[in-house]
């Protein structure tokens, strides 16, 4: 089913006005944003709007536009959860987008008309605070009046358009009948010219008429015979069904008594009374209470988070009170002292079992109803003969008949095997004869060539075939001539009937055309006036919305400024409190306050200043030592640089000695160069 759906969508999208040149593979490979863009393009084409790029459109605006269009078109999603459908639509899931595309493309022409009407019939929403303005009320009343007038004009236009379509269809039918009549007349004339020289023409024509009449009577008799056979089989099936029902009734009458029937009826009455008086009443009360609660919730204003918090707190309090009362009741009612506790428990268990049995009974009744509906559907599919059930005697007769048929099948199978063997022999004989025929044909060709009459046999066969075809053609002409005459008479009668039926419609059409021509300018003027009023209302609403948005932005800015000022005020209050505490500590100088609150900021800063002064003095002393030791340290650096130069010269000499292919030996503080 999914492949068929995708195939239909691809075929529709490959046709004008889309012309996307898609295949099933490329369509299935589309990403979710591409599917969303495709859905948006289809909706824009149906609504006769310009294409919208979803990348330049916010997600909320896109969702609102798509859902509004689908709501106007009255699309019903397969899922019952609207949030799930909205998430699937915005996410561009194929399992959500593909059914929408299939539904839209199947009803594209009807939806175009609905989209056109929705431009003028979908009323504009006005905010409640603006309904108190008298100018807005007057404009809205005029707007509603124009909508009603548009409805009437559109109905008149549809009526006149339907009449025009009917007349045009009738004219087309008449024209096609006239063309067929002329074609048949020309064929009859051509056939008459061909059969003018045939001998016994009138006698053959009368015989053909009689033959055709007899064939028609034979067909009618055969139809009546088939009807009688079907009616007879229907009566036989009905007789068998009634016989089976009679046997069932007799069997139930033998096994049943009056007391058992009364007991069964009383049990059924008790069950139905319980279902009506207790179960259905309780379910009705629950449904009524839930409906009343929903109506109360719908009638109440939209709750704020604070209201919801209060409701949650009240609910928690009520739950805690219920738990406390339950515990208190359990402590007060001792099951040992209370003699009725056991009976209460048993009564509760029995009532629950009773409710469970009623639920099972209701479920079984529903299943039985569904199965009966399925049985009736199967019977309708299989026909009336499906009602006839086989009895024991009928089954025995069926088995014996089946055995006879099995024996006949075995005989036919043996005959078939014999025929297959004979067919093999005949096939081989045919091959041999064909080979002999080829040899004989070659010898005849040589003989004809020798006698100078080559191709004599082919010419003779060709003349015989032409003669047979001419005889068949003449016979067919004699059969079809009368049929053409009858067909011409029938077409003439139909054309006259259509003309008679069309005459009152044409008379009714003339005043309707005049009315249409008279009302068309008025309709166009009213439509222009309606468009102007709609444009005026939309401009007014847009200006009010702009002012409202400006005020809302200003309110947001002021609220942000207020929050900043409150934060600065809080920060300044903290600084002021801290400065006040410092002043109190500094003025009072009480040691107890310092121990309780810690050291003051002044003491902390003085302590840090003292530490920094100590660190400064230490650094100055280190600087002085460095200045005193600077000449000695510079002399040491020079000594180390000289030592480094000496070592570098030694390293260089060692490298040169190695290049002279000598070996340096170092023993007890001396080096010896051994040349090779």
XYZ file of C-alpha atoms in Angstrom:
676
model
C 0.000 0.000 0.000
C 2.896 2.346 0.796
C 4.514 1.733 -2.600
C 1.214 2.427 -4.369
C 0.818 5.637 -2.364
C 4.339 6.779 -3.249
C 3.773 5.850 -6.912
C 0.568 7.918 -7.053
C 2.279 10.925 -5.416
C 5.243 10.719 -7.823
C 2.944 10.480 -10.867
C 0.947 13.522 -9.769
C 4.065 15.581 -8.995
C 5.579 14.765 -12.397
C 2.547 16.262 -14.160
C 1.794 19.975 -14.667
C 1.921 22.363 -12.906
C 4.646 20.728 -10.750
C 6.832 18.955 -13.375
C 9.350 17.711 -10.795
C 10.619 14.656 -12.785
C 10.794 12.488 -9.669
C 11.106 8.726 -9.330
C 10.152 6.477 -6.444
C 13.785 6.238 -5.360
C 14.441 9.992 -5.451
C 11.172 10.695 -3.641
C 12.004 8.215 -0.859
C 15.490 9.773 -0.599
C 14.138 13.268 0.119
C 15.179 14.739 3.478
C 12.575 16.061 5.973
C 13.153 19.757 5.043
C 12.700 18.875 1.366
C 9.441 17.036 2.142
C 8.208 20.064 4.106
C 9.098 22.352 1.186
C 7.246 20.003 -1.183
C 4.133 20.046 1.034
C 4.311 23.851 1.235
C 4.579 24.090 -2.578
C 1.522 21.840 -3.075
C -0.523 23.911 -0.610
C 0.567 27.170 -2.277
C -0.420 25.797 -5.699
C -3.861 24.730 -4.421
C -4.401 28.093 -2.700
C -3.097 29.995 -5.787
C -0.366 31.710 -3.764
C 3.265 32.442 -4.501
C 5.830 29.869 -3.469
C 7.208 30.310 0.063
C 10.745 29.267 1.026
C 10.531 27.555 4.412
C 14.175 28.430 5.181
C 13.187 32.114 5.361
C 10.125 31.407 7.505
C 10.148 30.860 11.301
C 9.140 27.437 12.547
C 6.091 28.746 14.434
C 4.846 30.689 11.414
C 5.388 27.646 9.164
C 3.470 25.362 11.550
C 0.636 27.880 11.868
C 0.360 28.285 8.079
C 0.358 24.549 7.324
C -2.066 23.643 10.132
C -4.425 26.490 9.171
C -4.520 25.340 5.550
C -5.159 21.717 6.554
C -7.889 22.851 8.955
C -9.585 24.840 6.179
C -9.405 21.785 3.892
C -10.840 19.610 6.756
C -7.992 17.109 6.697
C -8.344 14.402 9.348
C -5.006 12.865 10.429
C -4.711 9.158 11.122
C -3.350 9.701 14.645
C -5.695 10.924 17.370
C -2.989 12.829 19.269
C -2.748 16.386 17.866
C 0.640 17.002 19.500
C 2.104 13.919 17.846
C 0.698 14.987 14.464
C 2.088 18.521 14.888
C 5.537 17.214 15.857
C 5.569 14.815 12.890
C 4.509 17.612 10.537
C 7.178 20.073 11.719
C 9.857 17.343 11.789
C 8.990 16.392 8.187
C 8.473 12.697 8.897
C 7.505 10.703 5.774
C 4.824 8.735 7.649
C 3.094 12.074 8.373
C 3.809 14.009 5.140
C 3.047 11.231 2.593
C -0.627 10.680 3.619
C -1.188 14.468 3.516
C 0.285 14.715 0.001
C -1.792 11.750 -1.176
C -4.989 13.279 0.241
C -4.278 16.723 -1.246
C -3.354 15.453 -4.716
C -6.444 13.229 -4.919
C -8.792 16.162 -4.198
C -6.840 19.002 -5.790
C -9.658 20.504 -7.875
C -12.192 20.391 -5.031
C -9.654 21.863 -2.626
C -8.902 24.712 -5.049
C -12.560 25.702 -4.929
C -12.564 25.395 -1.140
C -9.419 27.530 -0.877
C -11.001 30.178 -3.106
C -14.138 30.274 -0.934
C -12.107 30.329 2.286
C -10.585 33.688 1.279
C -14.013 35.292 1.557
C -15.935 33.054 3.964
C -13.410 32.528 6.779
C -14.170 35.341 9.191
C -11.450 37.550 10.614
C -10.782 37.167 14.336
C -11.040 40.397 16.332
C -9.609 40.783 19.799
C -12.246 41.025 22.583
C -10.932 44.404 23.774
C -11.598 45.861 20.299
C -15.226 44.735 20.098
C -16.315 47.628 22.284
C -15.341 50.142 19.569
C -18.463 51.258 17.677
C -16.602 51.812 14.390
C -15.141 48.316 14.506
C -18.587 46.852 15.278
C -20.167 48.663 12.323
C -17.402 47.524 9.975
C -17.689 43.941 11.215
C -21.480 43.889 10.727
C -21.043 45.227 7.202
C -18.355 42.592 6.660
C -20.740 39.783 7.752
C -23.486 41.147 5.497
C -21.103 41.100 2.526
C -20.155 37.492 3.336
C -23.814 36.423 3.269
C -24.372 38.278 0.014
C -21.282 36.609 -1.461
C -22.728 33.203 -0.515
C -25.980 33.938 -2.355
C -24.184 35.250 -5.449
C -21.881 32.253 -5.532
C -24.833 29.835 -5.306
C -26.516 31.608 -8.224
C -23.285 31.434 -10.201
C -22.914 27.683 -9.527
C -26.532 27.071 -10.595
C -26.112 28.935 -13.858
C -22.767 27.215 -14.472
C -24.377 23.787 -13.930
C -27.135 24.619 -16.399
C -24.541 25.753 -18.948
C -22.587 22.542 -18.461
C -25.734 20.428 -18.920
C -26.659 22.241 -22.114
C -23.121 21.950 -23.482
C -23.067 18.217 -22.712
C -26.394 17.725 -24.480
C -25.126 19.638 -27.475
C -22.036 17.472 -27.607
C -24.184 14.325 -27.398
C -26.393 15.562 -30.211
C -23.390 16.439 -32.344
C -21.814 13.026 -31.784
C -25.134 11.305 -32.635
C -25.427 13.339 -35.810
C -21.877 12.359 -36.780
C -22.605 8.672 -36.100
C -25.821 8.929 -38.110
C -23.982 10.388 -41.097
C -21.283 7.720 -40.882
C -23.872 4.952 -40.768
C -25.803 6.444 -43.702
C -22.610 6.532 -45.771
C -21.796 2.919 -44.836
C -25.336 1.791 -45.722
C -25.132 3.526 -49.076
C -21.734 1.993 -49.763
C -23.001 -1.471 -48.785
C -26.125 -1.108 -50.920
C -24.019 -0.235 -53.946
C -21.899 -3.337 -53.383
C -24.864 -5.762 -53.070
C -26.962 -4.376 -55.941
C -25.711 -7.026 -58.355
C -26.187 -9.993 -55.985
C -28.768 -12.566 -57.153
C -31.851 -13.166 -54.967
C -31.010 -10.077 -52.904
C -34.535 -9.555 -51.502
C -34.945 -13.206 -50.629
C -31.594 -13.293 -48.816
C -32.466 -10.078 -46.968
C -35.807 -11.481 -45.743
C -34.093 -14.701 -44.641
C -31.476 -12.684 -42.737
C -34.266 -10.723 -40.952
C -36.009 -13.929 -39.940
C -32.721 -15.440 -38.749
C -31.957 -12.365 -36.648
C -35.463 -12.395 -35.150
C -35.127 -16.068 -34.249
C -31.714 -15.461 -32.658
C -33.142 -12.643 -30.554
C -36.002 -14.888 -29.424
C -33.496 -17.632 -28.601
C -31.452 -15.189 -26.498
C -34.586 -14.069 -24.663
C -35.591 -17.678 -23.969
C -32.074 -18.440 -22.732
C -32.202 -15.415 -20.415
C -35.575 -16.535 -19.059
C -34.210 -20.044 -18.575
C -31.197 -18.715 -16.612
C -33.493 -16.550 -14.461
C -35.730 -19.513 -13.695
C -32.706 -21.663 -12.793
C -31.328 -19.014 -10.416
C -34.759 -18.539 -8.835
C -35.133 -22.318 -8.451
C -31.709 -22.588 -6.769
C -32.653 -19.711 -4.475
C -35.896 -21.481 -3.486
C -34.013 -24.730 -2.910
C -31.493 -22.976 -0.651
C -34.318 -21.313 1.256
C -36.080 -24.678 1.670
C -32.910 -26.262 3.045
C -32.351 -23.352 5.425
C -35.905 -23.529 6.750
C -35.619 -27.311 7.110
C -32.443 -26.897 9.135
C -34.095 -24.286 11.357
C -37.083 -26.592 11.877
C -34.778 -29.432 12.904
C -32.955 -27.156 15.338
C -36.248 -26.023 16.873
C -37.413 -29.614 17.257
C -34.124 -30.597 18.845
C -34.267 -27.688 21.294
C -37.895 -28.558 22.063
C -36.939 -32.161 22.890
C -34.080 -31.141 25.196
C -35.945 -28.283 26.878
C -38.885 -28.053 29.262
C -41.133 -25.207 30.298
C -39.379 -24.822 33.647
C -35.925 -24.602 32.027
C -37.155 -22.013 29.511
C -38.681 -19.925 32.329
C -35.465 -20.235 34.350
C -33.403 -19.172 31.330
C -35.675 -16.202 30.698
C -35.515 -15.159 34.378
C -31.703 -15.327 34.322
C -31.596 -13.187 31.191
C -34.023 -10.684 32.784
C -31.907 -10.455 35.957
C -28.731 -9.906 33.939
C -30.369 -7.209 31.818
C -31.826 -5.504 34.918
C -28.404 -5.445 36.554
C -26.823 -4.078 33.355
C -29.489 -1.353 33.059
C -30.093 -0.405 36.711
C -26.577 -0.652 38.136
C -23.811 -0.859 35.563
C -25.192 1.480 32.899
C -26.448 3.892 35.564
C -23.023 4.015 37.204
C -21.275 4.503 33.840
C -23.773 7.235 32.920
C -23.132 9.040 36.197
C -19.368 8.811 35.706
C -19.604 10.127 32.147
C -21.972 12.922 33.256
C -19.603 13.906 36.076
C -16.614 13.932 33.725
C -18.547 16.018 31.158
C -19.607 18.485 33.862
C -16.003 18.721 35.047
C -14.776 19.337 31.481
C -17.437 22.002 30.931
C -16.438 23.663 34.187
C -12.787 23.620 33.130
C -13.651 25.027 29.698
C -15.832 27.764 31.186
C -13.146 28.807 33.682
C -10.504 31.346 32.606
C -7.055 30.198 31.601
C -5.152 29.286 34.787
C -1.844 30.883 35.589
C 1.132 28.997 37.050
C 0.250 30.428 40.463
C -3.300 29.026 40.212
C -1.936 25.646 39.224
C 0.429 25.696 42.176
C -2.468 26.460 44.526
C -4.511 23.594 43.038
C -1.590 21.184 43.433
C -1.159 22.237 47.080
C -4.873 21.731 47.770
C -4.737 18.322 46.121
C -1.765 17.286 48.271
C -3.565 18.486 51.401
C -6.709 16.527 50.483
C -4.664 13.384 49.804
C -2.967 13.684 53.186
C -6.340 14.211 54.919
C -7.790 11.152 53.151
C -4.799 9.049 54.224
C -5.171 10.228 57.843
C -8.903 9.488 57.888
C -8.272 6.048 56.397
C -5.694 5.247 59.075
C -7.994 6.545 61.832
C -10.859 4.443 60.532
C -8.638 1.366 60.320
C -7.550 1.905 63.943
C -11.095 2.483 65.193
C -12.707 -0.451 63.329
C -11.045 -3.560 64.733
C -11.904 -6.532 62.498
C -11.904 -8.840 65.497
C -14.397 -6.743 67.468
C -16.482 -5.777 64.445
C -18.582 -8.811 63.492
C -19.764 -7.235 60.205
C -16.281 -6.697 58.798
C -16.111 -10.198 57.324
C -19.496 -9.825 55.658
C -18.542 -6.389 54.317
C -15.400 -7.846 52.809
C -17.295 -10.744 51.246
C -19.930 -8.349 49.907
C -17.216 -6.176 48.408
C -15.555 -9.207 46.800
C -18.876 -10.390 45.387
C -19.708 -6.946 43.992
C -16.316 -6.795 42.305
C -16.797 -10.280 40.861
C -20.250 -9.210 39.687
C -18.807 -6.150 37.941
C -16.066 -8.287 36.360
C -18.643 -10.785 35.093
C -20.732 -7.916 33.687
C -17.659 -6.563 31.900
C -16.905 -10.000 30.452
C -20.535 -10.405 29.400
C -20.484 -7.016 27.673
C -17.231 -7.922 25.940
C -18.625 -11.307 24.815
C -21.800 -9.629 23.506
C -19.708 -7.165 21.511
C -17.580 -9.979 20.092
C -20.730 -11.961 19.201
C -22.187 -8.908 17.436
C -18.972 -8.411 15.483
C -18.833 -12.091 14.526
C -22.464 -12.013 13.397
C -21.721 -8.990 11.241
C -18.723 -10.806 9.746
C -20.906 -13.886 9.150
C -23.520 -11.824 7.334
C -20.814 -10.194 5.222
C -19.367 -13.600 4.319
C -22.817 -14.867 3.422
C -23.392 -11.892 1.168
C -20.027 -12.490 -0.497
C -20.630 -16.217 -1.029
C -24.270 -15.813 -2.103
C -27.537 -17.232 -0.943
C -26.410 -20.860 -1.386
C -24.032 -20.442 1.572
C -27.008 -20.590 3.977
C -27.761 -24.239 3.070
C -26.108 -26.481 5.676
C -25.613 -30.197 4.979
C -27.451 -32.761 7.078
C -26.266 -36.323 7.712
C -28.107 -37.809 4.737
C -26.970 -34.996 2.491
C -23.370 -35.526 3.598
C -23.600 -39.259 2.795
C -25.020 -38.416 -0.624
C -22.194 -35.936 -1.087
C -19.582 -38.612 -0.191
C -21.118 -41.143 -2.605
C -21.255 -38.515 -5.326
C -17.621 -37.676 -4.608
C -16.665 -41.363 -4.984
C -18.455 -41.563 -8.327
C -16.682 -38.423 -9.465
C -13.359 -39.888 -8.275
C -13.915 -43.013 -10.374
C -14.872 -40.882 -13.360
C -11.746 -38.776 -12.763
C -9.559 -41.918 -12.782
C -11.171 -43.097 -16.032
C -10.695 -39.690 -17.608
C -7.112 -39.658 -16.394
C -6.442 -43.026 -18.048
C -8.076 -41.780 -21.236
C -5.954 -38.653 -21.050
C -2.777 -40.725 -20.761
C -3.849 -42.789 -23.788
C -4.565 -39.621 -25.712
C -1.149 -38.233 -24.763
C 0.516 -41.402 -26.054
C -1.525 -41.236 -29.234
C -0.672 -37.542 -29.515
C 3.016 -38.420 -29.413
C 2.580 -41.008 -32.153
C 0.563 -38.585 -34.280
C 3.122 -35.824 -33.740
C 5.882 -38.108 -34.987
C 3.692 -39.134 -37.959
C 3.054 -35.451 -38.689
C 6.766 -34.703 -38.709
C 7.370 -37.590 -41.132
C 4.523 -36.425 -43.399
C 5.846 -32.855 -43.337
C 9.261 -34.083 -44.372
C 7.658 -36.102 -47.179
C 5.572 -33.086 -48.170
C 8.708 -30.991 -48.434
C 10.321 -33.566 -50.649
C 7.182 -33.824 -52.824
C 6.952 -30.003 -53.046
C 10.532 -29.837 -54.242
C 9.861 -32.509 -56.866
C 6.659 -30.691 -58.005
C 8.613 -27.443 -58.264
C 11.165 -29.137 -60.502
C 8.417 -30.626 -62.653
C 6.644 -27.220 -62.954
C 9.922 -25.607 -63.895
C 10.518 -28.237 -66.541
C 6.974 -27.781 -67.952
C 7.223 -23.944 -67.823
C 4.344 -23.411 -65.317
C 6.303 -22.505 -62.180
C 4.047 -21.219 -59.299
C 0.868 -22.964 -60.535
C 0.010 -24.493 -57.118
C 0.496 -21.200 -55.192
C -1.717 -19.362 -57.681
C -4.443 -22.019 -57.383
C -4.373 -21.856 -53.536
C -4.469 -18.066 -53.634
C -7.541 -18.066 -55.922
C -9.328 -20.535 -53.648
C -8.645 -18.362 -50.572
C -9.862 -15.246 -52.381
C -13.052 -17.059 -53.409
C -13.719 -18.172 -49.809
C -13.071 -14.674 -48.460
C -15.458 -13.170 -51.042
C -18.193 -15.615 -50.036
C -17.666 -14.766 -46.345
C -17.702 -11.041 -47.120
C -20.954 -11.292 -49.059
C -22.564 -13.224 -46.222
C -21.379 -10.661 -43.661
C -22.697 -7.787 -45.795
C -26.122 -9.421 -45.902
C -26.097 -9.770 -42.108
C -24.926 -6.239 -41.327
C -27.172 -4.349 -43.772
C -30.325 -4.803 -41.715
C -28.430 -4.074 -38.503
C -27.261 -0.759 -39.925
C -30.817 0.154 -40.897
C -32.107 -0.644 -37.425
C -29.255 1.310 -35.865
C -30.022 4.344 -38.027
C -33.684 4.220 -37.028
C -32.704 3.890 -33.372
C -30.316 6.849 -33.595
C -32.974 8.979 -35.269
C -35.436 8.188 -32.505
C -32.828 8.979 -29.812
C -31.947 12.260 -31.501
C -35.605 13.271 -31.625
C -36.054 12.308 -27.941
C -32.995 14.341 -26.969
C -34.287 17.339 -28.912
C -37.661 17.076 -27.181
C -35.973 16.773 -23.767
C -33.621 19.658 -24.557
C -36.331 22.091 -25.653
C -37.662 22.974 -22.121
C -34.107 23.249 -20.814
C -33.233 25.708 -23.567
C -36.343 27.724 -22.770
C -35.326 27.806 -19.094
C -31.751 28.676 -20.028
C -32.630 31.872 -21.917
C -34.011 33.802 -18.881
C -31.204 32.392 -16.722
C -28.593 33.684 -19.160
C -30.233 37.077 -19.150
C -30.348 37.051 -15.346
C -26.722 35.971 -15.263
C -25.683 38.785 -17.596
C -27.651 41.280 -15.507
C -26.323 40.098 -12.136
C -22.710 39.707 -13.271
C -21.834 43.464 -13.141
C -23.558 43.766 -9.782
C -21.691 40.720 -8.537
C -18.356 42.161 -9.672
C -19.156 45.522 -8.075
C -20.148 43.864 -4.788
C -17.031 41.761 -4.916
C -14.848 44.851 -5.392
C -16.661 46.547 -2.512
C -16.187 43.438 -0.403
C -12.459 43.309 -1.222
C -12.129 47.005 -0.368
C -13.860 46.490 3.000
C -11.690 43.470 3.749
C -8.572 45.425 2.832
C -9.715 48.334 5.046
C -10.349 46.015 7.981
C -7.016 44.279 7.470
C -5.195 47.631 7.295
C -6.940 48.785 10.478
C -6.104 45.562 12.244
C -2.498 45.673 11.027
C -2.080 49.262 12.268
C -3.583 48.308 15.625
C -1.335 45.261 15.784
C 1.698 47.430 15.001
C 0.761 49.871 17.767
C 0.175 46.957 20.100
C 3.532 45.402 19.247
C 5.259 48.772 19.770
C 3.629 49.144 23.175
C 4.548 45.591 24.085
C 8.185 46.224 23.093
C 8.187 49.407 25.153
C 6.737 47.511 28.112
C 9.422 44.849 27.767
C 12.143 47.537 27.628
C 10.766 49.297 30.703
C 10.489 46.018 32.590
C 14.105 45.206 31.746
C 15.172 48.692 32.884
C 13.181 48.216 36.074
C 14.897 44.897 36.773
C 18.322 46.477 36.208
C 17.483 49.333 38.567
C 16.219 46.890 41.185
C 19.464 44.890 40.883
C 21.556 48.080 41.190
C 19.454 49.153 44.159
C 20.000 45.802 45.856
C 23.741 46.002 45.173
C 23.916 49.588 46.494
C 21.958 48.591 49.595
C 24.515 45.846 50.243
C 27.372 48.350 49.812
C 25.581 50.825 52.106
C 25.014 48.164 54.758
C 28.668 47.165 54.538
C 29.826 50.800 54.864
C 27.455 51.321 57.843
C 28.874 48.250 59.581
C 32.424 49.536 58.956
C 31.559 52.919 60.405
C 30.024 51.305 63.466
C 33.087 49.135 64.016
C 35.446 52.045 63.421
C 33.566 54.440 65.703
C 32.783 51.998 68.487
C 36.109 50.111 68.434
C 34.593 47.416 70.626
C 36.662 44.250 70.665
C 33.598 42.096 71.200
C 32.025 43.154 67.912
C 35.287 42.392 66.118
C 35.383 38.889 67.591
C 31.734 38.253 66.691
C 31.766 39.624 63.151
C 35.456 39.190 62.374
C 37.958 41.913 61.550
C 36.768 45.047 59.882
C 37.788 45.958 56.348
C 40.006 48.751 57.685
C 41.948 46.327 59.869
C 42.233 43.863 57.008
C 43.588 46.546 54.679
C 46.078 47.784 57.325
C 47.256 44.200 57.830
C 47.787 43.772 54.072
C 49.636 47.126 53.889
C 52.003 46.002 56.665
C 52.686 42.707 54.900
C 53.415 44.524 51.616
C 55.825 46.913 53.423
C 57.676 43.944 54.914
C 57.877 42.329 51.489
C 59.154 45.635 49.984
C 61.892 45.904 52.620
C 62.999 42.305 51.930
C 63.109 42.977 48.196
C 65.210 46.124 48.727
C 67.675 44.160 50.846
C 67.955 41.496 48.128
C 68.539 44.240 45.547
C 71.337 45.695 47.625
C 73.071 42.301 47.970
C 72.836 41.798 44.223
C 74.451 45.206 43.596
C 77.309 44.392 45.982
C 77.976 40.959 44.394
C 77.612 42.172 40.816
C 81.432 42.716 40.023
C 82.366 39.320 41.443
C 79.591 37.611 39.513
C 80.644 39.354 36.268
C 84.242 38.119 36.824
C 82.960 34.578 37.348
C 80.983 34.783 34.097
C 84.114 35.820 32.197
C 86.082 32.896 33.655
C 83.412 30.411 32.592
C 83.285 31.870 29.098
C 87.050 31.382 28.726
C 86.807 27.777 29.935
C 84.045 27.173 27.431
C 86.279 28.519 24.611
C 89.131 26.203 25.637
C 86.847 23.177 25.566
C 85.490 24.144 22.166
C 89.072 24.398 20.770
C 89.835 20.941 22.161
C 86.736 19.513 20.576
C 87.730 21.035 17.249
C 91.220 19.560 17.459
C 89.798 16.123 18.195
C 87.604 16.318 15.132
C 90.605 17.283 12.970
C 92.669 14.391 14.325
C 89.912 11.949 13.498
C 89.849 13.255 9.943
C 93.603 12.427 9.619
C 92.764 8.697 10.157
C 94.467 8.470 13.460
C 93.447 6.969 16.758
C 93.648 8.947 19.987
C 94.431 6.994 23.111
C 93.831 8.479 26.515
C 95.750 6.933 29.423
C 96.219 8.438 32.872
C 95.734 12.031 31.913
C 97.575 11.870 28.606
C 96.525 11.483 25.006
C 98.448 9.611 22.293
C 97.712 9.867 18.572
C 98.373 6.617 16.687
C 98.496 6.993 12.918
C 97.621 4.110 10.595
